[in-house]
Amino acid sequence: MNKPVYVDNNATTAVAPEVIESMLPFFTEHWGNPSSMHTFGGGVKKHIDVAREQVAELIGAEHPNEIIFTSCGSESDNMAIRGAVDAAGGHPHVITTRVEHAAVLGPCHYLEDKGFRLSTLDVDEKGNLDLNQIRQLAMSGKKTVASIMWANNETGVLFPVPEIGNIIKEGDGVFHTDAVQVAGKLPVSVKDLPVDLLSISGHKLHAPKGVGALYVRRGTKVTPHIMGGHQERGRRAGTENVPYIVGLGKACELAMQHIEQNAEHERKLRDRLEEGILSTCKGAHVNGDRENRLPNTTNISFEYVEGEAILLMLDDVGICASTGSACASGSLEPSHVLRAMDVSRTMLHGSIRFSLGRYNTDGDIDCVLEQMPRVIARLREMSPFAKD
Ligand code: PLP
C-alpha cells in the first residue's frame, strides 16, 4: 500500500523522528525508576525535569513545577474539572459549553449526575459563544468552576480565552481550558492569561499517544485523582512514564522552534484545499467561523451526501480524513458540535474535517483536490434527495 495522504492531524499526528530518537535511550540504557535512591535510577529524574521545562516553555508557564505529567488529554481534562470541583468544596456551579470534547463533557455530566449544578453554554451558527451568557453565570454570586475549550477539535473555531478568563476571574471562579488542539499550533503564554488550568496532549503535537500534561497555576487547588506515591509532588501518583515524558518535552521544543512557520505552512495548504473544494464541489459549505479558527482545520459540509460515504470513498484512494458523525449502535449520530451550531439537516450528516500538519505537502492537497469533485459528484448522483 502506498503511503496514505494523511489530512487528519486533529485526530492524531505522526511522532516526529527527533522525538523517537530522544525517547530511545530511556528504553535501552536509562530505564531506572526516577524515585530510586541509586544513581542509575535517580539520575533519570533530571531528564523529567528537562521535559517539564520544555513543556512549560511551550505554553509560557512561569514555573516548570506548574506542569503535571498525565497519560493523555482526557486525563488532564478529568483531573482539572473533578479535581478543581473537589478542592473548591461546597457545591460549585460547573460551567461548560455544548461543543466541548467528550473528555470535558463526560466529567461535567458525571458531576451533574452527582447533584452539581451544570450550565452548558450555547454557541451561534458560526460556533461562537455569547460572552454575556458567561458573565451572567459567573457573576451569580456562587462559586464557579468553568471548563471552556480554546479551539474546537471539529471546526477549529477559537474561543476568546483571555476575555472568558477575565469574566470568570471577576466572579472569583476557577477557569480551566482544554488547549489540546491549540498547544503546538498557536503561541500560548499562560503567564499572561487569566487561566488556572490548561490541558495538553502529546499525540496532537508529534509526541506519542499515552502522554499529556496539565498546567496548574501556582496557588490553584486541585485534589489529586490518582493517589499513592509522591510522584509529581504528590499531585499525580504513579511511576513516571519516562520515555514518553522525554518525548513530549522534545515535541514541545520542536513545536516551539517552528510554531509561526508551521502555522503559516498549514494555513496556506488549508486555504488552497478549502477554496479548491468550494469551487469544484456542488453544495459545499464551510462550518464555523472562517476568520477566527485554527490555521490547520477546515470542516466542510456537502449537501445531500453522507460524511461516512465520503470518507469510505476517500479511504479507497488512500486519503485519511474524518467526519464528526459517529456510528453508534447502528444509527448515525450527527456531530454534537454541528448540531449545537444549528447546521441545517441537509448538511448535518455530510461533514468532513480536514486537518493539516507540518508534514503535509502541496502534493497532498493536489491529491485531495483531484479526488473530491469525483467523490461528491458520484455520491450526489446516488442520492435520492439531491437536485441540481
Ligand atoms: N480535548 C480535545 C479538544 C481533543 O481534540 C482531544 C482528542 O481528540 C482530547 C481532549 C483528548 O485527548 P487524548 O486523546 O489525549 O485523551
PDB file of C-alpha atoms and ligand atoms in Angstrom, residues 10-11 71-75 77 101 103 149 151-153 178 180-181 201-204 211, ligand 1:
ATOM      1  CA  ASN A  10      -6.566  16.801  14.770  1.00  0.00           C
ATOM      2  CA  ALA A  11      -7.175  13.085  15.405  1.00  0.00           C
ATOM      3  CA  SER A  71      -1.336   9.914  30.440  1.00  0.00           C
ATOM      4  CA  CYS A  72      -3.358  11.930  27.887  1.00  0.00           C
ATOM      5  CA  GLY A  73      -5.503  14.979  27.232  1.00  0.00           C
ATOM      6  CA  SER A  74      -8.571  13.181  28.586  1.00  0.00           C
ATOM      7  CA  GLU A  75      -6.848  12.544  31.901  1.00  0.00           C
ATOM      8  CA  ASP A  77      -9.347  17.350  31.487  1.00  0.00           C
ATOM      9  CA  HIS A 101     -14.752  17.278  23.608  1.00  0.00           C
ATOM     10  CA  ALA A 103     -13.229  14.369  27.766  1.00  0.00           C
ATOM     11  CA  MET A 149     -12.100  24.867  25.333  1.00  0.00           C
ATOM     12  CA  ALA A 151     -10.009  25.523  19.941  1.00  0.00           C
ATOM     13  CA  ASN A 152     -12.734  23.217  18.773  1.00  0.00           C
ATOM     14  CA  ASN A 153     -11.379  19.901  17.516  1.00  0.00           C
ATOM     15  CA  ASP A 178      -8.806  22.427  27.111  1.00  0.00           C
ATOM     16  CA  VAL A 180      -5.346  20.115  23.362  1.00  0.00           C
ATOM     17  CA  GLN A 181      -5.872  21.433  19.819  1.00  0.00           C
ATOM     18  CA  SER A 201      -1.996  16.088  24.825  1.00  0.00           C
ATOM     19  CA  GLY A 202       1.225  14.667  23.385  1.00  0.00           C
ATOM     20  CA  HIS A 203      -0.162  12.887  20.350  1.00  0.00           C
ATOM     21  CA  LYS A 204      -1.666  16.064  18.896  1.00  0.00           C
ATOM     22  CA  VAL A 211       1.239  11.165  27.462  1.00  0.00           C
TER      23      VAL A 211
HETATM   24  N1  PLP B   1      -9.707  17.561  24.025  1.00  0.00           N
HETATM   25  C1  PLP B   1      -9.733  17.801  22.712  1.00  0.00           C
HETATM   26  C2  PLP B   1     -10.170  19.152  22.219  1.00  0.00           C
HETATM   27  C3  PLP B   1      -9.369  16.806  21.803  1.00  0.00           C
HETATM   28  O1  PLP B   1      -9.403  17.058  20.497  1.00  0.00           O
HETATM   29  C4  PLP B   1      -8.976  15.547  22.316  1.00  0.00           C
HETATM   30  C5  PLP B   1      -8.625  14.444  21.389  1.00  0.00           C
HETATM   31  O2  PLP B   1      -9.136  14.370  20.292  1.00  0.00           O
HETATM   32  C6  PLP B   1      -8.929  15.360  23.705  1.00  0.00           C
HETATM   33  C7  PLP B   1      -9.309  16.390  24.524  1.00  0.00           C
HETATM   34  C8  PLP B   1      -8.493  14.055  24.304  1.00  0.00           C
HETATM   35  O3  PLP B   1      -7.107  13.899  24.193  1.00  0.00           O
HETATM   36  P1  PLP B   1      -6.453  12.428  24.321  1.00  0.00           P
HETATM   37  O4  PLP B   1      -6.742  11.725  23.050  1.00  0.00           O
HETATM   38  O5  PLP B   1      -5.002  12.695  24.524  1.00  0.00           O
HETATM   39  O6  PLP B   1      -7.087  11.796  25.507  1.00  0.00           O
END
